[in-house]
Coordinates of C-alpha atoms and ligand atoms in Angstrom, one line a residue:
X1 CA 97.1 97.0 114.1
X2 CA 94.0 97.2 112.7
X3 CA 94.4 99.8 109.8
X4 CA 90.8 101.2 108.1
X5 CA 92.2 104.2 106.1
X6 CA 92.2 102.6 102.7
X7 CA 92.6 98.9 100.8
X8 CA 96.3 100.2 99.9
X9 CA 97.6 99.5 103.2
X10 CA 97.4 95.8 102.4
X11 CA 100.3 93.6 102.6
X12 CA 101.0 91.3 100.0
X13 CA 99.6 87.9 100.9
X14 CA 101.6 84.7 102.0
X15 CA 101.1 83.1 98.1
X16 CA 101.9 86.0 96.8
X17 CA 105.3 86.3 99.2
X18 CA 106.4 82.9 98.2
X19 CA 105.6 83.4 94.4
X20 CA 107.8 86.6 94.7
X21 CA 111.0 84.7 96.4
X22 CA 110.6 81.9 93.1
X23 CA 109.6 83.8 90.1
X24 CA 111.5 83.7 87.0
X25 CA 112.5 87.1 85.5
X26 CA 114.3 89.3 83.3
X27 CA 115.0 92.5 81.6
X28 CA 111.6 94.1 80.6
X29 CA 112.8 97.0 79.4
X30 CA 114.0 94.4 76.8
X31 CA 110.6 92.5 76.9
X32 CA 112.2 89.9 78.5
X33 CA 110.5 89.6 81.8
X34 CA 108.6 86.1 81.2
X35 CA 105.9 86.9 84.0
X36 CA 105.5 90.6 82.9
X37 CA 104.5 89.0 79.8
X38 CA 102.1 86.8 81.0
X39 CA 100.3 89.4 83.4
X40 CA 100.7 92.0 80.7
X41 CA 98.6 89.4 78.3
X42 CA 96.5 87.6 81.4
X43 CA 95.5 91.4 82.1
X44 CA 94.5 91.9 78.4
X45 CA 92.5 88.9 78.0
X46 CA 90.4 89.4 81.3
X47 CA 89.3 92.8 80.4
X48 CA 88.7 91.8 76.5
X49 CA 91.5 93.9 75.0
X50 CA 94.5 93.8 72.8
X51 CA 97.4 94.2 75.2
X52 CA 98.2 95.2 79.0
X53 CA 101.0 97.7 80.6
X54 CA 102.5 97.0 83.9
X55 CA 102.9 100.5 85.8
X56 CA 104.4 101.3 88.5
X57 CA 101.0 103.0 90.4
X58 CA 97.6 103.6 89.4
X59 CA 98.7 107.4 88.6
X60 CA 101.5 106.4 86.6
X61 CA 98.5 104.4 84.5
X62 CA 96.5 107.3 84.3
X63 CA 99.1 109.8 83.1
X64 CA 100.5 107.4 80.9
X65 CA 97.1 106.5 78.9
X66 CA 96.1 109.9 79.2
X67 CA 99.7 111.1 77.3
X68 CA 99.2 108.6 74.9
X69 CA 96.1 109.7 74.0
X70 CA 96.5 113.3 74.0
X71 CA 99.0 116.4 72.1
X72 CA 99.5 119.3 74.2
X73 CA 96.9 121.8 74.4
X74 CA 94.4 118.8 74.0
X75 CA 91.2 119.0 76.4
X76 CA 90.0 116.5 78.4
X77 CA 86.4 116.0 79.9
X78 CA 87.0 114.5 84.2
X79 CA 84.5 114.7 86.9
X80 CA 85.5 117.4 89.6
X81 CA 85.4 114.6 92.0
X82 CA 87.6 112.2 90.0
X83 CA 91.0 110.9 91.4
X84 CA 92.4 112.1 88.3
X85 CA 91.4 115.8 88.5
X86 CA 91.9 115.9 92.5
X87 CA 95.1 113.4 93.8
X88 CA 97.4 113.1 90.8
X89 CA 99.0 117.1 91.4
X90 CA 97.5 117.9 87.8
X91 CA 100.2 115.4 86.4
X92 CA 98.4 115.4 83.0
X93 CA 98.5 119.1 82.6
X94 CA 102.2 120.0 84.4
X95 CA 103.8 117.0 82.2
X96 CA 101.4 116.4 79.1
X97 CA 99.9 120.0 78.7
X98 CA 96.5 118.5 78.7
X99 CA 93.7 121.0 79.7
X100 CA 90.8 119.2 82.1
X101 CA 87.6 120.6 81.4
X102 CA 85.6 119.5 84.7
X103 CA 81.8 118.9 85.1
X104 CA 80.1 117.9 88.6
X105 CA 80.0 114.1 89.7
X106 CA 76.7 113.6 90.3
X107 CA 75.7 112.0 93.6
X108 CA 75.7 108.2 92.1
X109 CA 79.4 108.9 90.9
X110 CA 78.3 109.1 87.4
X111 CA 78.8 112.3 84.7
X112 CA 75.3 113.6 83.3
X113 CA 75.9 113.6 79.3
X114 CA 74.2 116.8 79.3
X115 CA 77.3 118.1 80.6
X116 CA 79.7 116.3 78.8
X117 CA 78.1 117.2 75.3
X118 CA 78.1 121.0 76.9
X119 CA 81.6 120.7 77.4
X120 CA 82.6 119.1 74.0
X121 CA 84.2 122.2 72.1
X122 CA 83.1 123.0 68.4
X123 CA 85.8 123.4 65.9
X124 CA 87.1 126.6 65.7
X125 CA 90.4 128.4 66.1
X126 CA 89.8 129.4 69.6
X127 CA 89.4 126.5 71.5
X128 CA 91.4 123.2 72.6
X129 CA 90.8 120.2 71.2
X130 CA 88.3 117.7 72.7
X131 CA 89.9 114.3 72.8
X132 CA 89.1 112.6 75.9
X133 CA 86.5 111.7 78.2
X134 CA 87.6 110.2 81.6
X135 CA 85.1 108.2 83.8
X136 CA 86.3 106.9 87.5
X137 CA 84.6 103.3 88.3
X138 CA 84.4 102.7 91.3
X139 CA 83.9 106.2 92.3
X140 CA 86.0 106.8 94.7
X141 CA 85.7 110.1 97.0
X142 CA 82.0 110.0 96.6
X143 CA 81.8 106.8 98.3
X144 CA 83.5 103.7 96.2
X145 CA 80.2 104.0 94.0
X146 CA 79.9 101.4 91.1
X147 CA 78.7 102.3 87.7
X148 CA 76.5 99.9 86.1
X149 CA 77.6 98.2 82.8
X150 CA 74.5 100.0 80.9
X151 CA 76.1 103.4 82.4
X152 CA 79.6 102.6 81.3
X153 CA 78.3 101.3 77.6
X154 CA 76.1 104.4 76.9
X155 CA 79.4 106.6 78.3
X156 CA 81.7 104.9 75.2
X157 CA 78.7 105.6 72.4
X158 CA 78.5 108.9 73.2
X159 CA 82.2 109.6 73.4
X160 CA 82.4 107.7 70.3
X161 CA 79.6 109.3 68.6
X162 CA 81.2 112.6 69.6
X163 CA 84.7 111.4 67.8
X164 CA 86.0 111.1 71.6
X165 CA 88.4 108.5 73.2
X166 CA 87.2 106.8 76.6
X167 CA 89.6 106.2 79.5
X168 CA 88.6 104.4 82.5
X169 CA 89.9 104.8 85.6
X170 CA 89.0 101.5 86.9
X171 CA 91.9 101.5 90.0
X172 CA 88.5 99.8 91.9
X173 CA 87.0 98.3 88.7
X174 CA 87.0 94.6 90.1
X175 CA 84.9 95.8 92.7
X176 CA 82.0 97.1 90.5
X177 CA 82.2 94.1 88.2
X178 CA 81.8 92.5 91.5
X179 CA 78.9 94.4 92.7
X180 CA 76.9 94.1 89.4
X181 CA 78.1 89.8 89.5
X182 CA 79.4 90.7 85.6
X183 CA 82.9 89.8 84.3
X184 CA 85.1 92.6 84.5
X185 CA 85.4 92.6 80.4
X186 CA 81.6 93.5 80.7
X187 CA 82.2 96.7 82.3
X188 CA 84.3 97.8 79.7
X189 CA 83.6 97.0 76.6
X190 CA 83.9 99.7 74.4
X191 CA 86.5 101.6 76.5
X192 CA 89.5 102.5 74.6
X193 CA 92.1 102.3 77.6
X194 CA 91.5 101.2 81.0
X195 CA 94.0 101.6 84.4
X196 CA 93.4 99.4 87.3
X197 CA 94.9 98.8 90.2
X198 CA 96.9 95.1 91.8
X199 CA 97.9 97.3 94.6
X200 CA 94.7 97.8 96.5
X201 CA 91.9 95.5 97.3
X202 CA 93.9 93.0 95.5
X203 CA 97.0 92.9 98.1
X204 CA 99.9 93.1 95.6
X205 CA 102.1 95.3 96.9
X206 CA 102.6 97.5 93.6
X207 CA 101.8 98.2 90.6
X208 CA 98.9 98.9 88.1
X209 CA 97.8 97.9 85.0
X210 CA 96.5 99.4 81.3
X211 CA 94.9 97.7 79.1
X212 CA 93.9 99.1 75.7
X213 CA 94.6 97.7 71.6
X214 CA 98.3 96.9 70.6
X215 CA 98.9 100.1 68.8
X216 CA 97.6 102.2 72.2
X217 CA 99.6 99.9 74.3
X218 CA 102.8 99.9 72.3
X219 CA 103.1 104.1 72.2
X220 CA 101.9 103.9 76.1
X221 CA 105.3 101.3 76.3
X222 CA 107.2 104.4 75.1
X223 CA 105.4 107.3 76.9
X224 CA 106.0 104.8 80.6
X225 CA 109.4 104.5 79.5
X226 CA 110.4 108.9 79.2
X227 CA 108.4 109.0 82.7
X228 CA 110.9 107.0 84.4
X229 CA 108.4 104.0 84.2
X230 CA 110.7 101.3 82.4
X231 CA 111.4 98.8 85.2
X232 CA 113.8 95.8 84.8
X233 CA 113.4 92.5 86.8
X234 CA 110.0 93.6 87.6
X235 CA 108.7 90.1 87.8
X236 CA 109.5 89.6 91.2
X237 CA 105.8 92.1 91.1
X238 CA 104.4 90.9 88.7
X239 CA 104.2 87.3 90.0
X240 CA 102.3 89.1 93.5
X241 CA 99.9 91.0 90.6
X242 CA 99.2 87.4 88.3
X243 CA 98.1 86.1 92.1
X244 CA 96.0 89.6 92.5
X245 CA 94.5 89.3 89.1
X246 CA 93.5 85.4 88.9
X247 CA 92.5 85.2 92.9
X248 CA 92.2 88.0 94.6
X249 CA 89.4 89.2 92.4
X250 CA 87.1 86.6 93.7
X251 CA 87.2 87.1 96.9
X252 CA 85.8 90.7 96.8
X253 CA 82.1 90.0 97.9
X254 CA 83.5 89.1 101.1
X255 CA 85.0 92.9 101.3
X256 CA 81.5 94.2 100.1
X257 CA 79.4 91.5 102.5
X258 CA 81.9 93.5 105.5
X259 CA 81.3 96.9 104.6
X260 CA 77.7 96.4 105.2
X261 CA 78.2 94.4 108.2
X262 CA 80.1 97.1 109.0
X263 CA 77.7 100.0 108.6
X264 CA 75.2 98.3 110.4
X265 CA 77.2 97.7 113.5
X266 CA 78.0 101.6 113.4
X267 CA 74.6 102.0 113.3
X268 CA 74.9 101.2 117.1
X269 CA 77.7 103.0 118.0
X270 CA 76.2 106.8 119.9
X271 CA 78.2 110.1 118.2
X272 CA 78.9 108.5 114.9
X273 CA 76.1 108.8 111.6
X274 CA 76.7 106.4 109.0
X275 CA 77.1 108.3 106.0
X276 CA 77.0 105.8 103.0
X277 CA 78.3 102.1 102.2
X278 CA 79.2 101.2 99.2
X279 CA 81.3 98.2 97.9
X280 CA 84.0 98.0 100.1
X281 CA 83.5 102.2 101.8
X282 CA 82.1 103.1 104.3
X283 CA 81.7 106.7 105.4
X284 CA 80.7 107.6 109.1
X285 CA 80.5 111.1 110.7
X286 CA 81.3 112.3 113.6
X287 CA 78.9 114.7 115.3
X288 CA 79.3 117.7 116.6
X289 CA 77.8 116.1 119.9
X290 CA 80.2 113.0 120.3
X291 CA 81.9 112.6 123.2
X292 CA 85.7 113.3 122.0
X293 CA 87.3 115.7 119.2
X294 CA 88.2 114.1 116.0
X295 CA 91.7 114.3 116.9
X296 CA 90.8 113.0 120.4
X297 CA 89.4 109.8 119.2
X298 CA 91.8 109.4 116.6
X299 CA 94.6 108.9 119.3
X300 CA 92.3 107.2 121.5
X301 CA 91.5 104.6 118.5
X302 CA 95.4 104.6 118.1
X303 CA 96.1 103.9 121.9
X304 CA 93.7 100.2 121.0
X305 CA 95.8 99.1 117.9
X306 CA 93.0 101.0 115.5
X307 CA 94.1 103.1 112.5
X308 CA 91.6 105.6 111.6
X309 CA 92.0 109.3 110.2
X310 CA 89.3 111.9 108.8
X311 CA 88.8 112.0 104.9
X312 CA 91.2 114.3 103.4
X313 CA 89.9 117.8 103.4
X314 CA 87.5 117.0 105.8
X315 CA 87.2 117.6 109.5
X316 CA 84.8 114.8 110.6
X317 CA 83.9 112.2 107.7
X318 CA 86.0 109.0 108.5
X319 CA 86.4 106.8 105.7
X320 CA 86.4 102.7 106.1
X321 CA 87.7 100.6 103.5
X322 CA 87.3 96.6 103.8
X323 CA 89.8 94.1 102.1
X324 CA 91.6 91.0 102.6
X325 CA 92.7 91.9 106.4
X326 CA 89.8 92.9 108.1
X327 CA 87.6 90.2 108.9
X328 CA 84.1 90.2 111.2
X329 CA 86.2 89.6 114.2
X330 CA 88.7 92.9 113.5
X331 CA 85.3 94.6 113.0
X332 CA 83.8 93.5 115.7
X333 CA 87.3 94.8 118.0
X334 CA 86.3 98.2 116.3
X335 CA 83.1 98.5 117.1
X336 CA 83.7 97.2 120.5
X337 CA 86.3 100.0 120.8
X338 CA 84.4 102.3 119.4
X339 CA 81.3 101.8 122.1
X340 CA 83.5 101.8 125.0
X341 CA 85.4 105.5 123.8
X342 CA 82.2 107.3 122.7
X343 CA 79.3 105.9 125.4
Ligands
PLP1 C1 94.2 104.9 94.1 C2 93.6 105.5 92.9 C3 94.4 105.9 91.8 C4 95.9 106.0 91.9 O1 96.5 104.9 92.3 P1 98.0 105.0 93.0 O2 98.5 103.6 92.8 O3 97.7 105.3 94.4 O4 98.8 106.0 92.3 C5 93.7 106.4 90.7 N1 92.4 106.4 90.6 C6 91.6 106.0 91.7 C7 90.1 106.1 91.5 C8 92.2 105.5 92.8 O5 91.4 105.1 93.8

């Protein structure tokens, strides 16, 4: 099977099966998990911070930071497009009582700071508390859109100069840092916490990370531990995620180099418009003129060993995501198959 849908449908990669079968672990709810430490403090010192968090998802690391960070009744300032406001069932506000205050995600996946400094609330008896501002990098539903460093250092001076915590949701961080040819610590500088996730492009089969100082890190320990989040012998991931984080994110280009291959070759392919390519997404539509239904060439790309399915919420986008098991000859099958359902 060749399956497009996403970069989560990767399976963990022969290294990282035979680290998993020899690791050494233990407790971690104890701290005692030798390669939890080490990813938890690898993790750290690649992105430039204190301290790292396993979690068990890259929602799990989102709710947890933004719990942390947050009381109840405390606002926070996401993108209407962001994975935290859309796919995570409102977690922060049905667990942590934390109000979103959305703006618009602009069309190159960033916020405008017009509208963040619109949304910031005064002081006054009224209103919820400002505490957060949460930016998504890469975009995701937009397209897997990278914001530059410059974007992501003037976003932490004005949330600081506002009195205003950053989280980053960098789930596809590695593959901005990537695109821009920057060390991922670049990206993030000045950002307080930051999620990202071993579990997509990166092959591991779970698991996320935060990173953030010692002090955010160690009340995050607690708040992952009341969600359900304290896992024992968890090293038998963690040794897949040490492969993810010290490997895995080198090899990215070659996910990026495909998507554009990719696009192009769609280019050629009659009833299909490519929509945008970006990192490792690509987005294609189907028009109203092709040859089959949606739902038609769904099962038809089934029936040839292809896994494709429209963009949730969406009728005819199709989204393409590139990683470690696609490679130009799987594209090439696709295309191929592709041609021969919609000529
Ligand atoms: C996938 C994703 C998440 C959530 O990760 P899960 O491991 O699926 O829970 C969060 N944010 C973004 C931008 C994502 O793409």
């Amino acid at each position: 099977m060749i399956d497009l849908r996403s970069d989560t449908v990767t399976h963990p990669t022969p290294a990282m099966r035979e680290a998993m079968a020899n690791v050494i672990v233990g407790d971690d709810v104890y701290g005692e998990d030798p390669t939890v430490n080490k990813l938890e403090q690898d993790a750290a010192d690649v992105f430039g911070k204190e301290a790292g968090l396993f979690v068990a998802s890259g929602t799990q690391g989102n709710l947890v930071s933004l719990m942390t960070h947050c009381q109840r009744g405390d606002e926070i300032i996401v993108g209407d497009q962001a994975h935290i406001f859309k796919y995570e069932q409102g977690g922060s506000a049905s667990l942590g009582g934390i109000m979103p205050h959305i703006i618009p995600v602009q069309p190159d996946g960033t916020l405008a700071f017009e509208d963040i400094e619109h949304a910031i609330r005064g002081n006054n008896i009224h209103f919820p508390r400002t505490r957060l501002v949460a930016i998504e990098n890469t975009q995701g539903t937009l397209g897997g859109l990278p914001l530059s460093p410059q974007y992501m250092q003037d976003i932490a001076d004005l949330a600081h100069k506002h009195g205003l915590i950053l989280h980053v949701d960098g789930a596809r961080i590695f593959n901005a840092s990537t695109h821009f040819n920057v060390p991922v610590a670049d990206m993030v500088t000045d950002a307080d916490s930051v999620t990202f996730c071993l579990s997509k492009g990166l092959c591991a089969p779970v698991g996320s990370i935060i990173v953030g100082s010692k002090e955010f890190i160690a009340e995050a320990r607690r708040v992952r531990k009341v969600l359900g989040g304290g896992m024992r012998q968890v090293g038998v991931l963690a040794a897949a995620g040490l492969i993810a984080l010290h490997d895995m994110t080198k090899r990215l280009q070659v996910d990026h180099d495909n998507a554009h291959y990719l696009a192009e070759s769609l280019s050629e392919v009659p009833g299909v418009d490519v929509m945008s390519s970006a990192t490792n997404f690509v987005f294609f539509l189907l028009k109203e003129d092709a040859k089959l239904s949606p739902a038609e060439f769904v099962t038809e790309m089934k029936s040839r060993k292809i896994i494709l399915s429209p963009y949730p919420g969406f009728e005819r986008k199709f989204r393409c995501v590139m990683h470690y098991w696609i490679d130009r000859e799987r594209i090439d099958t696709v295309v191929t198959n592709m041609k021969a359902i919609l000529s």
